[in-house]
GROMACS .gro file of C-alpha atoms in nm:
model
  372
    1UNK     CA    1   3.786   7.120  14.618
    2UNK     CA    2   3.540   7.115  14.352
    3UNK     CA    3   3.630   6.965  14.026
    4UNK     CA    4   3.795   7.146  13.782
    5UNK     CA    5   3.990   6.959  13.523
    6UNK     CA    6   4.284   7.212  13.427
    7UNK     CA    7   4.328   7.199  13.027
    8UNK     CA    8   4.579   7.449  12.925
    9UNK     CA    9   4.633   7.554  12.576
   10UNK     CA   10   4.937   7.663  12.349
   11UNK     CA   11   4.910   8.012  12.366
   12UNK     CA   12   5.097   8.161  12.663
   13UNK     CA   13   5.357   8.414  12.666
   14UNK     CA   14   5.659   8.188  12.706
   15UNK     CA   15   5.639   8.035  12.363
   16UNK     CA   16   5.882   8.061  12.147
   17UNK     CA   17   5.838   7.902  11.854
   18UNK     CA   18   6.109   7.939  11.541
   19UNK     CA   19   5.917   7.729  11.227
   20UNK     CA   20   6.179   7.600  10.944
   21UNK     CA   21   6.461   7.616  11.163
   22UNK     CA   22   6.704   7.293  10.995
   23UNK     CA   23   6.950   7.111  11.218
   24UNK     CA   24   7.295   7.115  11.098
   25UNK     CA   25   7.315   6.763  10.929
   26UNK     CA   26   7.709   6.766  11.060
   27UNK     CA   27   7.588   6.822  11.380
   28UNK     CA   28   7.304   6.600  11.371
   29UNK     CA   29   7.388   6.352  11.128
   30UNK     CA   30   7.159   6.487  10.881
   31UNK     CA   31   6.925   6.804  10.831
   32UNK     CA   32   6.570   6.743  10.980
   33UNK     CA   33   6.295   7.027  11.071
   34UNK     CA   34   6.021   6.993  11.311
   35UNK     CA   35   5.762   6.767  11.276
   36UNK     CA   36   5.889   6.550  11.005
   37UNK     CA   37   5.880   6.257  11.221
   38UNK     CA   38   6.175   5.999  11.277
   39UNK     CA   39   6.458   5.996  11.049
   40UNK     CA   40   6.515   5.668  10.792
   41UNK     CA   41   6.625   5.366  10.936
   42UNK     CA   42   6.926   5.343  10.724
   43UNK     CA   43   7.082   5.639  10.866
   44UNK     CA   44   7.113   5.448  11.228
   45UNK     CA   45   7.422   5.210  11.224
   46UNK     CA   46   7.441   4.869  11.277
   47UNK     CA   47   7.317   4.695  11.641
   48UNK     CA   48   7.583   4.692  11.881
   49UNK     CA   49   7.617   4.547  12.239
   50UNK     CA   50   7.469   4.776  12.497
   51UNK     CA   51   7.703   4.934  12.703
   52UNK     CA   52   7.699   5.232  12.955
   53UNK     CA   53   7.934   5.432  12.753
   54UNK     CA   54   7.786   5.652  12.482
   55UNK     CA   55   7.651   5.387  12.207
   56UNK     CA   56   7.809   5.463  11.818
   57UNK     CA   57   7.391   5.565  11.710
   58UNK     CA   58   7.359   5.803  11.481
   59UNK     CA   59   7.267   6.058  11.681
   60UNK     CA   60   7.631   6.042  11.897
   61UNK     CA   61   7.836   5.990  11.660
   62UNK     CA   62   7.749   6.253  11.433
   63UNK     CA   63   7.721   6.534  11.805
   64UNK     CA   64   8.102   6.308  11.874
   65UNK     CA   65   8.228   6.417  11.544
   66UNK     CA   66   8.120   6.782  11.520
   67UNK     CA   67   8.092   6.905  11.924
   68UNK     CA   68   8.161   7.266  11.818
   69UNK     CA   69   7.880   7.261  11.503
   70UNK     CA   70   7.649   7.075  11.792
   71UNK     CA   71   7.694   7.334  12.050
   72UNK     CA   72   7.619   7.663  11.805
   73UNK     CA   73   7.303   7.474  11.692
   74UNK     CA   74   7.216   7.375  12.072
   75UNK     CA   75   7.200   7.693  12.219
   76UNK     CA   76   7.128   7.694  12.658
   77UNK     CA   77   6.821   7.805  12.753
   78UNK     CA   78   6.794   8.104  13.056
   79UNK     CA   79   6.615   7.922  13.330
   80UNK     CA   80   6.541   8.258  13.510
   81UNK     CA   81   6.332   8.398  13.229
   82UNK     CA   82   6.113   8.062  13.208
   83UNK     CA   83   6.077   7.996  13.579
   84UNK     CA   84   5.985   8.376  13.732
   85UNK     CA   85   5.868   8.384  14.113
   86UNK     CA   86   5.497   8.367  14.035
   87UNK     CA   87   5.591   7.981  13.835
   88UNK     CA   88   5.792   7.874  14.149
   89UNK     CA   89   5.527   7.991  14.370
   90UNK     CA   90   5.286   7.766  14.112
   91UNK     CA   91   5.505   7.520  14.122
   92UNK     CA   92   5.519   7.492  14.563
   93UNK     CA   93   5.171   7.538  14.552
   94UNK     CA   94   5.024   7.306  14.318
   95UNK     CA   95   5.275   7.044  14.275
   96UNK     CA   96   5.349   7.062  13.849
   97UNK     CA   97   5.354   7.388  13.623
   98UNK     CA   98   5.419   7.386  13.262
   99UNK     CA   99   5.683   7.597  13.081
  100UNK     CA  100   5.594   7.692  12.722
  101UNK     CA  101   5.889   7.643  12.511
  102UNK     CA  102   6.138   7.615  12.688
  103UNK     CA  103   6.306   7.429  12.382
  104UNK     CA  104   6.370   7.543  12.067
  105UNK     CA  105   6.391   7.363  11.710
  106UNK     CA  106   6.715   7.216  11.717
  107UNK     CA  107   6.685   7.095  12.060
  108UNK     CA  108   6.391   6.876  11.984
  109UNK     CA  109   6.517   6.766  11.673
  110UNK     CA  110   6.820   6.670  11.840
  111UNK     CA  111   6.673   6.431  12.092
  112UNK     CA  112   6.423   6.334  11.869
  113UNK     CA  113   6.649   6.164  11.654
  114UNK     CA  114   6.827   6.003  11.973
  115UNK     CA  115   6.543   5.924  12.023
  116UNK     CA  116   6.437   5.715  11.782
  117UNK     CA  117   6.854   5.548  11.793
  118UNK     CA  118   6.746   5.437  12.147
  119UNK     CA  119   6.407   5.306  12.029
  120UNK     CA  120   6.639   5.062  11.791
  121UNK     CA  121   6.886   4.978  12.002
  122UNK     CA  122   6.797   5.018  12.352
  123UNK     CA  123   6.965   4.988  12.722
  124UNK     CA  124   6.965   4.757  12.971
  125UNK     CA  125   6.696   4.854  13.199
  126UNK     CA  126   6.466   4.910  12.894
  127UNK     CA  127   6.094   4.806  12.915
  128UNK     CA  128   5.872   4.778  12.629
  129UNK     CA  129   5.539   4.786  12.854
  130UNK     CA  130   5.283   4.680  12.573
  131UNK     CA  131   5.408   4.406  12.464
  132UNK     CA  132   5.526   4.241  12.828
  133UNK     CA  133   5.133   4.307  12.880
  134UNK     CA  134   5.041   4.166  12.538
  135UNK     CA  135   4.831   4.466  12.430
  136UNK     CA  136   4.859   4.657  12.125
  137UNK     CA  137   5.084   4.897  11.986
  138UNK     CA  138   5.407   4.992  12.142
  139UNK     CA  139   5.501   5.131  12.520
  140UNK     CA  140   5.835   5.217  12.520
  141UNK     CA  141   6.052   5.286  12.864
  142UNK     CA  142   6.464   5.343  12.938
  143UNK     CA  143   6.676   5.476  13.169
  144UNK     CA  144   7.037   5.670  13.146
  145UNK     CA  145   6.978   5.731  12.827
  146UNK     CA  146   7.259   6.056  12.859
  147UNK     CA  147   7.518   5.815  12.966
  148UNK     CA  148   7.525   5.650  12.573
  149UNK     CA  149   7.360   5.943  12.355
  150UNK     CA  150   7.564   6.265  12.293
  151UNK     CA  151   7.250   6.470  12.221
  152UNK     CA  152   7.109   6.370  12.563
  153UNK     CA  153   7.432   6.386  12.775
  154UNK     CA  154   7.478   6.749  12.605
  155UNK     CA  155   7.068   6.829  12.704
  156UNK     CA  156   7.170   6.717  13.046
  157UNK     CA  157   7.476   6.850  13.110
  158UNK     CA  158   7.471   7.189  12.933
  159UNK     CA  159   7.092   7.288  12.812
  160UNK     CA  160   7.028   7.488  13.149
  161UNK     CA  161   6.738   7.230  13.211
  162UNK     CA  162   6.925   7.113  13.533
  163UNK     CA  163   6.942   7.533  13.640
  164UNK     CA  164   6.563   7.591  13.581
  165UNK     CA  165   6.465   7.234  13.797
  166UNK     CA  166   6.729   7.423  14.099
  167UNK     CA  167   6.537   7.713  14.069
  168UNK     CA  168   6.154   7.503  14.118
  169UNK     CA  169   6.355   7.390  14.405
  170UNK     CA  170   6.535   7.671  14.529
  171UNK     CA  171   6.823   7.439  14.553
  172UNK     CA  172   7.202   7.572  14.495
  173UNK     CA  173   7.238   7.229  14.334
  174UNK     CA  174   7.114   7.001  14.013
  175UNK     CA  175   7.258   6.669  14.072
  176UNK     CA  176   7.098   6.462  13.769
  177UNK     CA  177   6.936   6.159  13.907
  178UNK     CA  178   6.870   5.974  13.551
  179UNK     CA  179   6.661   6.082  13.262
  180UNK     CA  180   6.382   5.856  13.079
  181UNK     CA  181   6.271   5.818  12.812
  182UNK     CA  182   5.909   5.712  12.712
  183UNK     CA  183   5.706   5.623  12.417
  184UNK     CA  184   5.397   5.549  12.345
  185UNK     CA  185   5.328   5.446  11.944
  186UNK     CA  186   4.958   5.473  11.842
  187UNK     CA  187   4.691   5.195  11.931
  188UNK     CA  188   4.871   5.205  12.260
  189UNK     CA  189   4.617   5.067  12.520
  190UNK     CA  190   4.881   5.033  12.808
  191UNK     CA  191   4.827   5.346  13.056
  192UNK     CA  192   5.067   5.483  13.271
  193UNK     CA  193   4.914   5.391  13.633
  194UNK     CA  194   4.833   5.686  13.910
  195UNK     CA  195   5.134   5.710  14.116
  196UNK     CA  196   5.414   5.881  14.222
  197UNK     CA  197   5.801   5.902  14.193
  198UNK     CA  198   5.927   5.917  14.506
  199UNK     CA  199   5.796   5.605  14.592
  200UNK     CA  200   5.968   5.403  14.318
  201UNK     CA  201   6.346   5.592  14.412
  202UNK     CA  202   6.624   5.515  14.678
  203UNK     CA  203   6.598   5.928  14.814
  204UNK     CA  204   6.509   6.129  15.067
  205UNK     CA  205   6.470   6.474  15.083
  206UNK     CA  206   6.224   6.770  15.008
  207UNK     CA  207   6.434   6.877  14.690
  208UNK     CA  208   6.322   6.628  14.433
  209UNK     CA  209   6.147   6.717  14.096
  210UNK     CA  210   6.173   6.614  13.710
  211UNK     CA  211   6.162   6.771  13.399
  212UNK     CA  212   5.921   6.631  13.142
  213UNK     CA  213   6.026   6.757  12.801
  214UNK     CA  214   5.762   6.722  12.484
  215UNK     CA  215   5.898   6.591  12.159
  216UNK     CA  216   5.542   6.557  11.977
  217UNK     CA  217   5.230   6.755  11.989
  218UNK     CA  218   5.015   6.583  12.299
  219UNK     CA  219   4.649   6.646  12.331
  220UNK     CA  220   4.585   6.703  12.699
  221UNK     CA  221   4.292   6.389  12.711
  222UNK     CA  222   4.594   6.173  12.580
  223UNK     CA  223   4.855   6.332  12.807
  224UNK     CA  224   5.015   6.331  13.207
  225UNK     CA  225   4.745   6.448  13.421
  226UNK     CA  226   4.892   6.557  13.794
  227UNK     CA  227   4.646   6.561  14.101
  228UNK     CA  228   4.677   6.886  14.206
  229UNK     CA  229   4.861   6.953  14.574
  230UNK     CA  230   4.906   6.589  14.579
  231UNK     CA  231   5.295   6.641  14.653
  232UNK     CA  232   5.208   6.792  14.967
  233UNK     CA  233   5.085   6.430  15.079
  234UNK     CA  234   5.395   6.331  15.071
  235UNK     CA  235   5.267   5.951  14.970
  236UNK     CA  236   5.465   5.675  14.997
  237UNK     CA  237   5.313   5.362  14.825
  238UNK     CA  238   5.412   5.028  14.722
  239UNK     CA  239   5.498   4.998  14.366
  240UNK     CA  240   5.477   4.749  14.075
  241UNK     CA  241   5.621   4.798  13.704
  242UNK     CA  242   5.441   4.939  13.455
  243UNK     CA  243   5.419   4.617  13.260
  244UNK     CA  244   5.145   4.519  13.510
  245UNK     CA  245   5.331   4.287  13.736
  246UNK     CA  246   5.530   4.347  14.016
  247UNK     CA  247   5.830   4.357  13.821
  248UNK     CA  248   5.990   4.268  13.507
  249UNK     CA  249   6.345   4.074  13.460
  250UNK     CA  250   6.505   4.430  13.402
  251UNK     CA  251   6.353   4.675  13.644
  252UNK     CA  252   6.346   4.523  13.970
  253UNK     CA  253   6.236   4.659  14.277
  254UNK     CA  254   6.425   4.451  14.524
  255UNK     CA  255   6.285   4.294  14.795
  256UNK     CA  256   5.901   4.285  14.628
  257UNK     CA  257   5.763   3.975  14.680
  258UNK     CA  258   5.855   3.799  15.054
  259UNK     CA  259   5.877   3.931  15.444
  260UNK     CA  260   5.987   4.268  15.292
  261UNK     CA  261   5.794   4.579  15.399
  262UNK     CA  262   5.658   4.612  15.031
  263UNK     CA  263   5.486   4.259  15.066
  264UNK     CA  264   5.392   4.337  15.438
  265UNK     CA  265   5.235   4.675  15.450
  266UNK     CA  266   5.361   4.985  15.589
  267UNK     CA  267   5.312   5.159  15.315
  268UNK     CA  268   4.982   5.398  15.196
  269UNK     CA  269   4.737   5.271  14.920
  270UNK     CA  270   4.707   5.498  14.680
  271UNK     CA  271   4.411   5.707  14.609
  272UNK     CA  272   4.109   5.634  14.354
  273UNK     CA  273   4.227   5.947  14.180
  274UNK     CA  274   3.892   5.874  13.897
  275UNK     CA  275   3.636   5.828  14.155
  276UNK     CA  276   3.776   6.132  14.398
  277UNK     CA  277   3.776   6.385  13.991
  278UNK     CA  278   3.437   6.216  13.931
  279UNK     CA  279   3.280   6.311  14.323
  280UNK     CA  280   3.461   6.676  14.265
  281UNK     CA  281   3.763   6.590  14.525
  282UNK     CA  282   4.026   6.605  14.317
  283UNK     CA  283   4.165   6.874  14.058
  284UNK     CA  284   4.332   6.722  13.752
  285UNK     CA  285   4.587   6.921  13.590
  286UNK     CA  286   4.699   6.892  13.222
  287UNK     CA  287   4.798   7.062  12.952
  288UNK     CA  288   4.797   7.064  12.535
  289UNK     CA  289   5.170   7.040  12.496
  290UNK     CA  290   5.365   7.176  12.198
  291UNK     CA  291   5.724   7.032  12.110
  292UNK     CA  292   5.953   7.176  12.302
  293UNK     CA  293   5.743   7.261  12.615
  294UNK     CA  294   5.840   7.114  12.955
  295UNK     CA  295   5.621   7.029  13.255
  296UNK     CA  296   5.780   7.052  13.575
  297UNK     CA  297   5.635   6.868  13.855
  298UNK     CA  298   5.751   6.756  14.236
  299UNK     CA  299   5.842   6.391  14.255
  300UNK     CA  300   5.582   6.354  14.505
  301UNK     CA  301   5.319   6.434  14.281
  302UNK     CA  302   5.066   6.211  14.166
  303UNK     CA  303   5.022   6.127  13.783
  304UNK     CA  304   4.899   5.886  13.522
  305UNK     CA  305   4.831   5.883  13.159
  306UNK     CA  306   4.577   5.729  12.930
  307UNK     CA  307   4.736   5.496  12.637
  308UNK     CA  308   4.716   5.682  12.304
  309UNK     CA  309   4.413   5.557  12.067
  310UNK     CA  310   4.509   5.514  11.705
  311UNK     CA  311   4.398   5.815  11.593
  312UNK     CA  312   4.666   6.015  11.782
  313UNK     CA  313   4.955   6.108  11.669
  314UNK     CA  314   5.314   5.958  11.842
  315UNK     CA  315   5.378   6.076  12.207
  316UNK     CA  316   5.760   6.065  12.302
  317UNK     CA  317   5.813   6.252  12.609
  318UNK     CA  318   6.213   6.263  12.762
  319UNK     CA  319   6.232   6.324  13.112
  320UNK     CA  320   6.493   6.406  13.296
  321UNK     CA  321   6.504   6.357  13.711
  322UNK     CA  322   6.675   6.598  13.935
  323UNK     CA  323   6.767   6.599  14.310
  324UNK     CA  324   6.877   6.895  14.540
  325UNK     CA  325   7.047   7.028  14.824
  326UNK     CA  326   6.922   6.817  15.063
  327UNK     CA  327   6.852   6.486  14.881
  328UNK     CA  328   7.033   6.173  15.015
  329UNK     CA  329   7.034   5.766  14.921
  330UNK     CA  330   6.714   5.601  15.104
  331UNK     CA  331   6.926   5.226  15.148
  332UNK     CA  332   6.533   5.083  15.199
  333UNK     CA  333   6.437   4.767  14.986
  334UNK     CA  334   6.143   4.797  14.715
  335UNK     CA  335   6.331   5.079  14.538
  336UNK     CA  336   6.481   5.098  14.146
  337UNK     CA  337   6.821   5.093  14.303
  338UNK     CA  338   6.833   4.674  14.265
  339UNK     CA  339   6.779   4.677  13.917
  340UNK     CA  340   6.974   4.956  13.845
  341UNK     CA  341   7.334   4.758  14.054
  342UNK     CA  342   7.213   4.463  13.836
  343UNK     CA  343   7.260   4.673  13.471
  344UNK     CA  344   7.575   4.884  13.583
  345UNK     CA  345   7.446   5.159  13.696
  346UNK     CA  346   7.517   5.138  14.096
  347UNK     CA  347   7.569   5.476  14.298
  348UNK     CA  348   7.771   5.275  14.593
  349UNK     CA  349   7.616   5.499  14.827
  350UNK     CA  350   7.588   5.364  15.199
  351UNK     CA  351   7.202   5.497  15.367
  352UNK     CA  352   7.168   5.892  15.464
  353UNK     CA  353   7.447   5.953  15.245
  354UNK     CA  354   7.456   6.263  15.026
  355UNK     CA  355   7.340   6.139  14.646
  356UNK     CA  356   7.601   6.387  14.513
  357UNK     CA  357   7.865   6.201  14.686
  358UNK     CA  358   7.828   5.916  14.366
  359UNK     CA  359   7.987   6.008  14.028
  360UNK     CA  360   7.648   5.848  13.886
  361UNK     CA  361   7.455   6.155  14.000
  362UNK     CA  362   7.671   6.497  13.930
  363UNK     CA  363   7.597   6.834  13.996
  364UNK     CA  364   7.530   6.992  13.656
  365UNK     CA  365   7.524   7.312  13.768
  366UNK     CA  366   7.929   7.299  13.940
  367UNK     CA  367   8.033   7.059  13.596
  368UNK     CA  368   7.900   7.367  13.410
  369UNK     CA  369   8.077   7.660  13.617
  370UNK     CA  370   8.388   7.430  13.634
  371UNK     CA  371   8.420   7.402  13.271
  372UNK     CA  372   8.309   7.775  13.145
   0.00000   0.00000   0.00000
């Protein structure tokens, strides 16, 4: 297809923006608006040891102490009105859509703040990319971040995020996989490589997608590009950490390295996504993203991201990872799964079973209908 390079601006019909709108500081742990940056350090408690219950950071503590205030000020979204046929149809076709906000004020604020708890005291599977590649500024990558922040196990749980990634995959079913979150600081060299998820998770299935949620303003030359139709490729390559070696002490990928099928072949190398934009064989899709927008894009998908020059501003993005109906555990080796049994966070799922079969992975969607 000839090249196009996709650059989408702010100004769509789905934005909703509300300007002043203050957290509740008893909800929050203190009032903030948007785009104030992070909040002092001397509002975040002391260090403690990480854990995979909710961690005492400002930011649960203060949603802990004051769930009702937390809840009025963190008001669901409607997934129908932000994901209409014509978006799904997008969405099947072309691999990644974006949803203007889809998050209000308070929301961001929210998880900004958690945010910036989990940059100072992180979990165990976090990376910090930049520095385990000695380059400049800061690169900043964790995992199950909603099983120790109340903000983000609130986003997950009840923001209707998990209902609008069902309906991208007409799935019945939400089951959260994990949620990430990453950072990358200004004077950030280290890029996020071209690849996909799929490759890097212990799944199979068709019904596989994440939700990438936008906590700063991001230029699109500084932001996720997605090859467009990519997904439907259905790639499966070998993968390496983002740190630039095969893996780091946290995030293995067991069985890299060795006789494994990782080490051996098998699996597809993956495209020179700049030469095949540059020749006009590719179509690069990305968007100027407000706080509060979400891009929604098929774990198949191909992506990368330049690092962030010092003249940009901050560019935390939260993701959170969703499977469907017809997902189930992939037992094969080179996957996160190895690192993730080593920190705690093991789904004790035998191969072809059903991923919703492990409490580590609920259905949001049933928690929420349960509960209302």
């Amino acid at each position: 297809v000839p090249f196009r390079a996709t650059s989408l601006g702010a100004g769509r019909s789905l934005v909703r923006r509300y300007p002043g709108v203050v957290v509740p500081a008893a909800a929050l742990g203190g009032a903030r608006t948007l785009g104030r940056g992070p909040s002092p350090q001397s509002a975040t408690p002391p260090r403690q040891k990480n854990s995979i219950r909710p961690q005492s950071t400002a930011a649960s503590v203060a949603y802990a102490e004051a769930p009702r205030l937390a809840e009025e000020a963190l008001a669901p979204i409607d997934p129908a009105a932000l994901m209409p046929a014509e978006t799904i149809e997008a969405f099947e076709r072309d691999g990644a859509v974006v949803v203007r906000g889809a998050l209000d004020e308070n929301w961001v604020s929210a998880l900004r703040r958690a945010a910036e708890a989990n940059m100072d005291d992180p979990g165990p599977l976090c990376d910090e990319h930049a520095a385990a590649q000695g380059t400049g500024g800061r690169f900043h990558d964790d995992q199950f971040l909603w099983r120790r922040h109340g903000a983000m196990r609130h986003y997950v749980e009840r923001s209707g995020v998990g209902g609008l990634a069902a309906l991208a995959m007409r799935s019945n079913t939400a089951h959260i996989f994990y949620d990430q979150l990453l950072v990358k600081e200004p004077g950030t060299v280290a890029p996020t490589p071209w690849h996909n998820d799929t490759s890097y998770w212990q799944l199979a299935g068709s019904q596989i997608c994440s939700v990438w949620l936008a906590l700063d303003d991001v230029p699109a030359d500084v932001g996720v590009a997605y090859v467009k139709g990519s997904h439907a490729t259905k790639l499966r390559h070998a993968v390496t950490n983002f740190s630039g070696a095969d893996h780091s002490d946290r995030n293995v990928y067991g069985g890299n390295g060795g006789d494994d099928a990782n080490a051996s072949g098998g699996f597809d190398a993956i495209p020179d996504v700049d030469a095949l934009v540059a020749s006009g064989d590719a179509t690069l899709l990305k968007w100027d993203m407000r706080p509060g927008d979400v891009i929604v894009f098929d774990s198949h998908a191909l992506h990368g991201a330049p690092g962030t020059p010092r003249t940009a501003g901050r560019r935390r993005g939260y993701a959170t990872r969703w499977c469907g109906d017809d997902v189930v555990f992939d037992a094969r080796p080179g996957t996160m799964a190895t690192g993730w049994a080593a920190a705690g966070y093991d789904a004790k799922l035998d191969h072809g079973a059903r991923i919703g079969d492990s409490d580590l992975h609920p259905d949001v969607l049933a928690a929420a209908k349960a509960s209302a």
